[in-house]
Structures are given as C-alpha cells and as structure tokens.
One Martini backbone bead per residue (centre of mass of N, CA, C, O) as a GRO file, in nm:
protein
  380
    1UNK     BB    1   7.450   5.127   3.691
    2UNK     BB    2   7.236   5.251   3.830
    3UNK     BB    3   6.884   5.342   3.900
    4UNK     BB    4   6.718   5.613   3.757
    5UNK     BB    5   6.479   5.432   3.608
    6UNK     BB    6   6.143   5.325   3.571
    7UNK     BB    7   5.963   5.206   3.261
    8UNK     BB    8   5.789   4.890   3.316
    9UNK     BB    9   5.479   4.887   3.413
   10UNK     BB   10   5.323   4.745   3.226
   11UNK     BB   11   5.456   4.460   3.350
   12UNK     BB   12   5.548   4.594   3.656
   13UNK     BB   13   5.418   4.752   3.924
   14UNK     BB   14   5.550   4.932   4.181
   15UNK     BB   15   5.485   4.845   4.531
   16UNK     BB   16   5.213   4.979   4.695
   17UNK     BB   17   5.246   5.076   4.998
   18UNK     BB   18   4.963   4.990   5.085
   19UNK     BB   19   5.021   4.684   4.975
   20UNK     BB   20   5.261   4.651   5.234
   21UNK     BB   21   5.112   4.685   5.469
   22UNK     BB   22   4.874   4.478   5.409
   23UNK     BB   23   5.027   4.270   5.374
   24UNK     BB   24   5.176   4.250   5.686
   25UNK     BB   25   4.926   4.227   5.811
   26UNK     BB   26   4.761   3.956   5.662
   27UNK     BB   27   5.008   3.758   5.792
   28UNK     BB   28   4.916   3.765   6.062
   29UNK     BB   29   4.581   3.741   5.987
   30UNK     BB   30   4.554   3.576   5.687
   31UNK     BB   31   4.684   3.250   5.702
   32UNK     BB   32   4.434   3.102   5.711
   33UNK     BB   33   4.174   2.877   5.646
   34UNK     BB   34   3.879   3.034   5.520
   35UNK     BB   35   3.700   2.724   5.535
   36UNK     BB   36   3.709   2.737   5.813
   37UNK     BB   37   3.550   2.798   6.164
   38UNK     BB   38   3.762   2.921   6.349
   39UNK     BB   39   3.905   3.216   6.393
   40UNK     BB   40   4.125   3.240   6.214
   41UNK     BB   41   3.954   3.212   5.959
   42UNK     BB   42   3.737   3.388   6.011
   43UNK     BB   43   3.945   3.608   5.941
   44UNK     BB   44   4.040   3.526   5.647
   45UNK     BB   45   3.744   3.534   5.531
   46UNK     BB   46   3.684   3.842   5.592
   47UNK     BB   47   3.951   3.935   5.426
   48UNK     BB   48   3.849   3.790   5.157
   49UNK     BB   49   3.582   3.957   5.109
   50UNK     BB   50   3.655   4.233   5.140
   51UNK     BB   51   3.864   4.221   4.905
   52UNK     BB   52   3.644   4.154   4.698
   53UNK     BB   53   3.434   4.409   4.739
   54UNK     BB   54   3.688   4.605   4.679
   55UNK     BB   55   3.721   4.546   4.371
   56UNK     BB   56   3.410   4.511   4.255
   57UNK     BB   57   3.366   4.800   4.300
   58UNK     BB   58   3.638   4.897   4.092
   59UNK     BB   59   3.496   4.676   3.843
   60UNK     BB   60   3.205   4.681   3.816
   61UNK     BB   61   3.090   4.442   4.031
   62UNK     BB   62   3.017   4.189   4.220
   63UNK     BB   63   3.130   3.982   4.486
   64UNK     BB   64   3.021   3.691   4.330
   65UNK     BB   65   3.186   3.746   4.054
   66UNK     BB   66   3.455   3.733   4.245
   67UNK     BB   67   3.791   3.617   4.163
   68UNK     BB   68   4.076   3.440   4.243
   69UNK     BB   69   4.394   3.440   4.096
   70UNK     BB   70   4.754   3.333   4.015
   71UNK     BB   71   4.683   3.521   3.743
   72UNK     BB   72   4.616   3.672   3.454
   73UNK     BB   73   4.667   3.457   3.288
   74UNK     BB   74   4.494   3.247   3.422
   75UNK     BB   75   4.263   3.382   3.425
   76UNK     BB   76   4.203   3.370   3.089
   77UNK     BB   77   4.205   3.076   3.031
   78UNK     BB   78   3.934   3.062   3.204
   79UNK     BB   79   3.777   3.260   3.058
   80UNK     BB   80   3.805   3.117   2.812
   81UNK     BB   81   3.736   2.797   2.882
   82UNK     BB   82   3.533   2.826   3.023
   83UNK     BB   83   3.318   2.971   2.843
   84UNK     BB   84   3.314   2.773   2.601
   85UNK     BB   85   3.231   2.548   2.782
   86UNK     BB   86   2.946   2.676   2.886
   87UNK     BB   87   2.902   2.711   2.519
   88UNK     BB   88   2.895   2.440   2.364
   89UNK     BB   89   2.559   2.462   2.227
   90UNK     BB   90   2.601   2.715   2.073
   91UNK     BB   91   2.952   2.685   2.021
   92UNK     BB   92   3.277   2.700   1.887
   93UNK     BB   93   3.316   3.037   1.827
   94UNK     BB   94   3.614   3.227   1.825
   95UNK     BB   95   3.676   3.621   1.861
   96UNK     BB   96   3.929   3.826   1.809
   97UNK     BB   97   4.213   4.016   1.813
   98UNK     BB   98   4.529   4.031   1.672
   99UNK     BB   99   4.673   4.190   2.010
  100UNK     BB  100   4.633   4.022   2.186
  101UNK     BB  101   4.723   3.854   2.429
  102UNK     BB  102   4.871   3.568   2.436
  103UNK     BB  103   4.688   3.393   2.656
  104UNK     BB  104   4.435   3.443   2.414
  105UNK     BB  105   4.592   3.286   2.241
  106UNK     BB  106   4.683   3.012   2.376
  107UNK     BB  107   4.335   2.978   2.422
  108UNK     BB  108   4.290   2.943   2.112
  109UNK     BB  109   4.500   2.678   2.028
  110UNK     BB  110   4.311   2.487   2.253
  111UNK     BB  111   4.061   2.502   2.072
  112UNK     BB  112   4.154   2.406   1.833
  113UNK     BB  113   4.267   2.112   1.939
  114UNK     BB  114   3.928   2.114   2.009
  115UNK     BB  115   3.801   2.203   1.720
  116UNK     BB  116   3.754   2.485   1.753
  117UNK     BB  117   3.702   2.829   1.640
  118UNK     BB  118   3.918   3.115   1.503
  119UNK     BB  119   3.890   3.455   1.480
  120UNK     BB  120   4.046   3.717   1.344
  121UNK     BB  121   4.098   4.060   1.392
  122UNK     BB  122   4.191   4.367   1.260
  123UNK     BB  123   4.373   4.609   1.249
  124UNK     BB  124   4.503   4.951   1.275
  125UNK     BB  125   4.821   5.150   1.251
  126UNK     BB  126   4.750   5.193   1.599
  127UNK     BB  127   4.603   4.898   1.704
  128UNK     BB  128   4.295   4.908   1.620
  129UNK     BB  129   4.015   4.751   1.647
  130UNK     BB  130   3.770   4.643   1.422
  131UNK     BB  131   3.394   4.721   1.485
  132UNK     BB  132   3.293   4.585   1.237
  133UNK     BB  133   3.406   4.352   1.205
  134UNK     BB  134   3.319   4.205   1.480
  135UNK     BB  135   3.011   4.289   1.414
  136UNK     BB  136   3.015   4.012   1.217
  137UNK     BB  137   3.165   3.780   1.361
  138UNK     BB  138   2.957   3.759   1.596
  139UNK     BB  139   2.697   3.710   1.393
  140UNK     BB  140   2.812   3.419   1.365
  141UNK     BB  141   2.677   3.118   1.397
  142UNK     BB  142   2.830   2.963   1.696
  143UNK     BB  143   2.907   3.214   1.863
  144UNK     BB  144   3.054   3.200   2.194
  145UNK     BB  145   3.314   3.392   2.186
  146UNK     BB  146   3.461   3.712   2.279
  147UNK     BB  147   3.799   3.926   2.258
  148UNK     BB  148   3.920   4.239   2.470
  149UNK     BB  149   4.091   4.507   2.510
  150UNK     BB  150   4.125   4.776   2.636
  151UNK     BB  151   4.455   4.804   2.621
  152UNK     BB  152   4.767   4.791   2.471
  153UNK     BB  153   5.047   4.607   2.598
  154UNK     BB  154   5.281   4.752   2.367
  155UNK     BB  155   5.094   5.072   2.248
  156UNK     BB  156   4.804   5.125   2.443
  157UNK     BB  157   4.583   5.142   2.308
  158UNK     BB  158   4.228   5.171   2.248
  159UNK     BB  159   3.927   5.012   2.255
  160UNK     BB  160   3.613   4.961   2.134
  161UNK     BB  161   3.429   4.804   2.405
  162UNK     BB  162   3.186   4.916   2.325
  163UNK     BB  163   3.072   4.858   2.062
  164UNK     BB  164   3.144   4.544   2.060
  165UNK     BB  165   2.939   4.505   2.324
  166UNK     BB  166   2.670   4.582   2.175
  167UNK     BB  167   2.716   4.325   1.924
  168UNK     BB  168   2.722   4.117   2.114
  169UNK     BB  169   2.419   4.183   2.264
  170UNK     BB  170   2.267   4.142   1.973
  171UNK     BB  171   2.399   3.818   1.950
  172UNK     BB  172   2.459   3.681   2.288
  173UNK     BB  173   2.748   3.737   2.337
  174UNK     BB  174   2.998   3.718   2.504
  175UNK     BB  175   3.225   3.942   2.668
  176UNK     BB  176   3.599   3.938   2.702
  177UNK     BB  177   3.760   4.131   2.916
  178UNK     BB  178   4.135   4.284   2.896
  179UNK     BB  179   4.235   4.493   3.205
  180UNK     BB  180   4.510   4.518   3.286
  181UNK     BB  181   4.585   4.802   3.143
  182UNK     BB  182   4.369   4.976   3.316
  183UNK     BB  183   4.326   4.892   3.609
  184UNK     BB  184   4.313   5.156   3.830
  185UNK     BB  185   4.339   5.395   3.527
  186UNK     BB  186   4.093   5.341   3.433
  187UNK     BB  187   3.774   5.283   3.365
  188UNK     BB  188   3.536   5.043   3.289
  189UNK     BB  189   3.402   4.921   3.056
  190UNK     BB  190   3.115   4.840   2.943
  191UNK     BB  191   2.994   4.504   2.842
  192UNK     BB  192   3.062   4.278   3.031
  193UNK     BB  193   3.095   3.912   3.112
  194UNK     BB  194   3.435   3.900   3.125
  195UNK     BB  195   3.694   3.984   3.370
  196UNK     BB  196   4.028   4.078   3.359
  197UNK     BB  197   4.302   4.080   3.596
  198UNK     BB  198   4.653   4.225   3.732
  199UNK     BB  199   4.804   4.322   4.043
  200UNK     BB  200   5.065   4.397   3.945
  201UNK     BB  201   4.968   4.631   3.744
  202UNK     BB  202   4.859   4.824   4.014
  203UNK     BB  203   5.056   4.766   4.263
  204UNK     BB  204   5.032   4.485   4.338
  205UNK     BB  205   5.111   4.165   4.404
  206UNK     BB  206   5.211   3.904   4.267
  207UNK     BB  207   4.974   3.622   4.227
  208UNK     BB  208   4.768   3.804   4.111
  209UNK     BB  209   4.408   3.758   4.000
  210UNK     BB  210   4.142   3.825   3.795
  211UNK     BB  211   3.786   3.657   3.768
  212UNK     BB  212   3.501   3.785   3.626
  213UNK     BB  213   3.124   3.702   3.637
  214UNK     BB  214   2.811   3.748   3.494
  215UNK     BB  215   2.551   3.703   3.560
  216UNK     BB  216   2.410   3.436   3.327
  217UNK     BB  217   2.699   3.317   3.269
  218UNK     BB  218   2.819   3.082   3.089
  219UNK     BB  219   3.004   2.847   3.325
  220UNK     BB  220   3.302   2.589   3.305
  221UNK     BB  221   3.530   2.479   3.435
  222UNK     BB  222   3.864   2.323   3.266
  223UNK     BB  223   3.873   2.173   3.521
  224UNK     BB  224   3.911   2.024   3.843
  225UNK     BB  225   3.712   2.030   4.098
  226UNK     BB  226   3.651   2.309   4.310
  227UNK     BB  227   3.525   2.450   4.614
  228UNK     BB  228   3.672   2.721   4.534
  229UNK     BB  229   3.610   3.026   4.394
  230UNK     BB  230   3.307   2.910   4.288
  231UNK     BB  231   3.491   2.670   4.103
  232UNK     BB  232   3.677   2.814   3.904
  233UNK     BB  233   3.947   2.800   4.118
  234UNK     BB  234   4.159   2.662   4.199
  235UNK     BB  235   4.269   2.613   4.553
  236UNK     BB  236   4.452   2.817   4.785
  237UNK     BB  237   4.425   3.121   4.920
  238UNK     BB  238   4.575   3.431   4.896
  239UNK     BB  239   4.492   3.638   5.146
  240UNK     BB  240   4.762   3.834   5.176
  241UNK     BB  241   4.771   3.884   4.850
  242UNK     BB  242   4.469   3.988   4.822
  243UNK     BB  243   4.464   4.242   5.038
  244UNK     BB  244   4.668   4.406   4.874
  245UNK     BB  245   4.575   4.432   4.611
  246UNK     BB  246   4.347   4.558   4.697
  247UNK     BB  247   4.453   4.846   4.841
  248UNK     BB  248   4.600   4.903   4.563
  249UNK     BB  249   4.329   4.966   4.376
  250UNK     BB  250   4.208   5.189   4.588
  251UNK     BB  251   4.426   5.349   4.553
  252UNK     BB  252   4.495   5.400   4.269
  253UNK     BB  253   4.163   5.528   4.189
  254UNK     BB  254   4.201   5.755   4.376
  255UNK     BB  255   4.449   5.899   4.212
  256UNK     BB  256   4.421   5.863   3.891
  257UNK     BB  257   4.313   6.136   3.771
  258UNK     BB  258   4.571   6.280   3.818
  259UNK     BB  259   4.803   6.077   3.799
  260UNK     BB  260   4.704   5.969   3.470
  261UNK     BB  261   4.740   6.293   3.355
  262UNK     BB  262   5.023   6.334   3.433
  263UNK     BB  263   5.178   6.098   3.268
  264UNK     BB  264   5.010   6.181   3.003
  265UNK     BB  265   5.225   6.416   2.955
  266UNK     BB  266   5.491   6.280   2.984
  267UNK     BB  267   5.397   6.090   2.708
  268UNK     BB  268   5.366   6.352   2.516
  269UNK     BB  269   5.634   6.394   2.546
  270UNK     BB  270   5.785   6.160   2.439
  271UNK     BB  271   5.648   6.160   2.146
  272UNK     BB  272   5.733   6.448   2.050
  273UNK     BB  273   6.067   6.459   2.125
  274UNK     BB  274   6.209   6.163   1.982
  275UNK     BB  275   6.161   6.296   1.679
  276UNK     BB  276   6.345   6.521   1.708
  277UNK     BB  277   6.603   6.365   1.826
  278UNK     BB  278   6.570   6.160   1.630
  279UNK     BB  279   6.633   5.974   1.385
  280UNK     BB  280   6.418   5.752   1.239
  281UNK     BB  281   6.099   5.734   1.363
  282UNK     BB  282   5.822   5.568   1.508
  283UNK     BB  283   5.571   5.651   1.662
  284UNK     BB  284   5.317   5.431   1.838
  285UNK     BB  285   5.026   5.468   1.830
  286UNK     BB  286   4.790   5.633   1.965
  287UNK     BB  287   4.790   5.972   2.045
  288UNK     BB  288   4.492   5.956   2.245
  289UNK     BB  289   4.383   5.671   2.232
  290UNK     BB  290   4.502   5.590   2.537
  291UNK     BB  291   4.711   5.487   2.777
  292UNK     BB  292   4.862   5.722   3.018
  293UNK     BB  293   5.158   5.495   3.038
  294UNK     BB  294   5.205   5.436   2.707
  295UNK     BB  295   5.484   5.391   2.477
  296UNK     BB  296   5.607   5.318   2.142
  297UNK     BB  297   5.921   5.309   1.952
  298UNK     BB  298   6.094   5.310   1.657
  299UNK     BB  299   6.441   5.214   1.511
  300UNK     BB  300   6.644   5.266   1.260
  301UNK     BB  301   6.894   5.028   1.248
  302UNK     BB  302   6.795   4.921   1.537
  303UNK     BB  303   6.864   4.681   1.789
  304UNK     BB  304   6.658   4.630   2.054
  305UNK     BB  305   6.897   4.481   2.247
  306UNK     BB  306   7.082   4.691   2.224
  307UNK     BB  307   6.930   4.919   2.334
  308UNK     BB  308   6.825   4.828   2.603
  309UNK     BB  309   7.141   4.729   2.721
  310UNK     BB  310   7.206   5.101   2.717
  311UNK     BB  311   7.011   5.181   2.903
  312UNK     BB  312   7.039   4.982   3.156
  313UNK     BB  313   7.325   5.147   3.195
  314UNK     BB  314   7.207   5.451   3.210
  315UNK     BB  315   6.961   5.361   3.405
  316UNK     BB  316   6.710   5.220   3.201
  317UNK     BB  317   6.398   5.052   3.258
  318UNK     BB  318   6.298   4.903   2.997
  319UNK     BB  319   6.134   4.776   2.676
  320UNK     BB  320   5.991   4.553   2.443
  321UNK     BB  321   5.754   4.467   2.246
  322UNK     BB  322   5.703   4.162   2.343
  323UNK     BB  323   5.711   4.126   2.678
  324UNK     BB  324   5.637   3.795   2.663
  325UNK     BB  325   5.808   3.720   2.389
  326UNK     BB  326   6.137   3.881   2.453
  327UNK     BB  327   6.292   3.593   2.414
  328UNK     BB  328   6.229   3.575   2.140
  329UNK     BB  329   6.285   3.617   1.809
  330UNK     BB  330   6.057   3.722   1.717
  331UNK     BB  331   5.802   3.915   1.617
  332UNK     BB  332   5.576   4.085   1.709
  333UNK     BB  333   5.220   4.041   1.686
  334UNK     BB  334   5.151   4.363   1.704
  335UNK     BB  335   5.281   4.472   1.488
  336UNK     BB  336   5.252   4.299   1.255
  337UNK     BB  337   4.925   4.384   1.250
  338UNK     BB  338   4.984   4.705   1.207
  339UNK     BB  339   5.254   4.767   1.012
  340UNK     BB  340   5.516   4.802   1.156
  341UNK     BB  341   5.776   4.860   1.297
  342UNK     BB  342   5.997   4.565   1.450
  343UNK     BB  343   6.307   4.716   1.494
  344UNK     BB  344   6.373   4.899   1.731
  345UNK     BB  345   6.181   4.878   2.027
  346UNK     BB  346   6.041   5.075   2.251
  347UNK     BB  347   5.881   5.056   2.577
  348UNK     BB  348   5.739   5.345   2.767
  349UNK     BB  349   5.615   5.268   3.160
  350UNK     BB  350   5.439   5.448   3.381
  351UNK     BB  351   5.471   5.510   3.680
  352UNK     BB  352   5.404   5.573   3.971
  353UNK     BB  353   5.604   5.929   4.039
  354UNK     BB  354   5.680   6.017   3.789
  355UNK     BB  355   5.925   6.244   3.663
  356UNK     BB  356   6.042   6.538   3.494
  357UNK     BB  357   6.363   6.428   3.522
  358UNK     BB  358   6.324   6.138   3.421
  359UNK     BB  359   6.261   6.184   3.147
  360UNK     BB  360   6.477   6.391   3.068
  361UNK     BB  361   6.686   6.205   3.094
  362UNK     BB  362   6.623   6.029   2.872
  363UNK     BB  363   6.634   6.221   2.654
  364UNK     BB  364   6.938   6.264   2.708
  365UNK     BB  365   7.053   5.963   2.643
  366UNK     BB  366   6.901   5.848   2.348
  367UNK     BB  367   7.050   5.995   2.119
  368UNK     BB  368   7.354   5.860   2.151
  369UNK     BB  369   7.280   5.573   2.152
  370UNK     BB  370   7.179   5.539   1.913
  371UNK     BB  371   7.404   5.631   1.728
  372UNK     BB  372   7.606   5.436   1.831
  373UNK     BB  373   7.471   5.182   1.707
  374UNK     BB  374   7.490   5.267   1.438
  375UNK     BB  375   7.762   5.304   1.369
  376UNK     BB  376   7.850   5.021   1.460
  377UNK     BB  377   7.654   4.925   1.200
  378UNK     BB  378   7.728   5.145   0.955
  379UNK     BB  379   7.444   5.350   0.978
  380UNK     BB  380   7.529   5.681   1.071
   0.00000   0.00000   0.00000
C-alpha cells in the first residue's frame, strides 16, 4: 500500500521547502572550497559564514562557537572525546544519564578503553534522569564531563539540563547537551558548554551536525590535527547542505511555537486514545514535560517488528524502540533503564505539517492490526 503517512520524524524530518530551495541555489553558489581566495570561494566562505550566524543565532551561540560537522553522531563524539582530551588534567571521569543516545555510550565506552570511568545516572519511569543523583556524581573530584540530552529520542521526555547545568557550574564541570530532538522546535535551555544537533532532525538534509564549544571550554579535537572548521572537525566543508541546514533550522525555529503547540496536541490525542482502543497497553513517557511530537506506547503480547511490518502496509511509517540499534536484537537500552514494557514498542513522531486526519487514521487502523497479531500467536 502507498504511504498513507510518515510518522517517523524523530529517525528524520522530511526536508524542508525552504531547506530545497536553499540546497539547489547553494549548489550552484557555494561549491567552491571556502578556504581559497578566488572569488568563488569568497563566495562560498560568505555562505557557510552566513549559515553559521544563522544557526549560532537560534541555538543561542556566537558564531566562532559553531562549527559543522558531518553527522549529529559525529559532533556528539567530537563532543565528548574532545571535551575529555581537553580536561585530560581535571581528571578522567565522566558522568552520562543511563537513556543518552547509543553515540554517548559509544564514546564513553572508548573513554573507558582509554583508562577513564564512566559513571552512568539512572532515570525514573517516565525516563528522566535524576538531577540530585547526577549532582552529587558531577561533585565527584576528577569529574572532566557530564551529558545530557534535551529531550529523549525513544520516549520523547524532557531532561532537567537547568537544575544539572547549575551543579555542574557549581563544580566547574562542563556539561555536554544533546539538543538532537529537541533544536528547532523548542527553546535550547541554558548552561550549556558544549552543544550537538543534527540538522536532518529538523528538517534540514542528511550528512550535518552541529558541534557548539562554549569559550572558555577546555576542548582538543581527538582527531588528527585539521585546520578547518576552528580544528575541531577535519575535512572539506559541504556548504550546499550546510546552507540548506541552516535555512530550514531558521524555518522551523519561527514557526516553532504554533507548529510544535499544534503536534503536540495531537500526539496528546494518542496518548489519550490508544489505551482506550487497544487492551494492555502501556503508554511511555512523561505525559506533559516532553517533546511535543514524539509519544512511545508498548503492546503486551505482540511483537514489535511484526506489528510495525502490519502498519506499514497499511501505510504508515513508524519505529520501534530504539530507533539506531532497531537492527539488532537487543532491547532498548532505554526502555530497559526505566523499567518498562520493552516488546510490542511503537514509537509515533510526528512531522511538521501532520493532519488530525492522518492521526484519526492511524488510531482507526491499529486495533485490528493488534488484534490481529494477538490472535495468530495464540493470546487474543
């Protein structure tokens, strides 16, 4: 079947109009390498300039703070082995929430192969992290870095990144925010030292992150030494897709607040409906302190790869679990750390431009779907 909708924003937002528009003049505008002094170049320098401004802008940066990079994993990587080498002095010790995105364990996992430790802060059943454990772990002498995500990419919740960017200031800690979910369509909260986002997240193409370095931040790329992009990030920048990103985050930021009101009403109505219409469900996540278009609910009984192969062919584009190790067979590392149903997972996170009639769709055809599944395994 066509597809009837996508609802899988939170993985990545369709590009938007003005993200296109922008993408196809940049390509004929700033092709050239930035670093020369021809005139094409100083054209293409003026544009990836321009787009750094205009990021810096609404990610509440300067614009020397702000560097691209060639994924949001990448800049979190940056982010956290840089910040790491550069507090190499301070101590070796770094403290995360136990729900970050799988690329903050994975950089924790080469620090700790690296000597250094790594202490993990446990969330609560709605999956917020707790900001007293973590100000006590951050007060820890030796502690070189904290990280926190804005928003979680799997359940949507919101973290407290002021109340733990506070006990980090008070122990001289730098904290590492991962604004993924969260940059474009809701305000960057305060007390941040370093800051990633990845640009197909709101709307912007694929292949750009942002990677924001507070001054002042003791930061050493963990990288071989490049003198592009302030030396944080090697390689040629892509100033057609650094354009593009830029002009869809300046889009999305200024139709924010009615857009992400709007989502955030209708991802209300699925919260309400699902457990009306479906027996044994469990919906996940804060139900008010959290991202306003990702809601997250399990089903008892069914298998979440089977029903997401059954939605869709009835046309409809979600995930499941955890969106980036949805290959293996693991359960989610977030589910897990909350203590929730971690099989029959639906994750459903809605695009800018989402209708109330693709929503009422989506609830008209997923109780039969469920049903269904029940049945052929025996316990409908």
């Amino acid at each position: 079947m066509s597809l009837v909708a996508y609802f899988d924003a939170a993985s990545t937002e369709p590009l938007h109009p003005q993200a296109r528009e922008a993408l196809l003049a940049a390509l004929d505008a700033g092709w050239a390498d930035p670093a020369r002094l021809y005139g094409a170049a100083r054209r293409a320098h003026l544009l990836l300039e321009q787009a750094r401004t205009e990021v810096a802008e609404v990610l509440g940066a300067r614009p020397d703070e702000v560097s691209f990079t060639s994924s949001g994993t990448q800049a979190v990587h940056l982010g956290v082995l840089g910040t790491l080498h550069g507090r190499r002095r301070a101590g070796r010790h770094l403290v995360t929430s136990a729900v970050e995105h799988s690329s903050v364990l994975h950089a924790g996992e080469v620090h700790e192969r690296d000597g250094g430790t790594v202490e993990t802060v446990g969330v609560d059943i709605t999956g917020k992290a707790d900001a007293a454990a973590f100000a006590e772990a951050v007060a820890r002498p030796g502690t070189a870095l904290a990280c926190l995500q804005t928003a979680n990419h799997e359940v949507g919740t919101l973290q407290p990144v002021a109340e733990v960017a506070a006990a980090c200031r008070e122990h001289g800690v730098p904290l590492l925010v991962d604004a993924a979910q969260t940059a474009g369509r809701l305000p960057i909260p305060p007390g941040w030292s370093v800051l990633t986002a990845s640009a197909h997240k709101w709307g912007g193409p694929a292949g750009v992150g942002v990677l924001a370095v507070r001054k002042g931040t003791r930061f050493r790329s963990p990288l071989p030494l490049d003198e592009r992009e302030r030396r944080r990030v090697p390689g040629f920048e892509n100033v057609p897709a650094v354009v593009a990103a830029a002009a869809a985050l300046r889009a999305m930021a200024a139709e924010a607040e009615a857009e992400q009101a709007r989502l955030s009403a209708l991802v209300d109505r699925i919260r309400e409906r699902v457990p009306q219409l479906v027996p044994d469900v469990e919906v996940i996540g804060d139900p008010v302190e959290r991202a306003p278009h990702i809601v997250t609910f399990s089903c008892l009984y069914v298998d979440g790869e089977a029903l997401l192969t059954e939605l869709d062919k009835a046309g409809f584009a979600v995930s499941s679990g955890s969106s980036c190790t949805a290959s293996t067979l693991r359960p989610s590392h977030v589910l897990e750390a909350m203590g929730v149903l971690t099989h029959g997972n639906v994750r459903v996170s809605l695009p800018r431009g989402t209708s109330a009639a693709e929503v009422d769709a989506f609830l008209a055809v997923l109780p039969e779907l469920v049903h269904r599944i029940r049945q052929d395994a025996g316990v409908a």
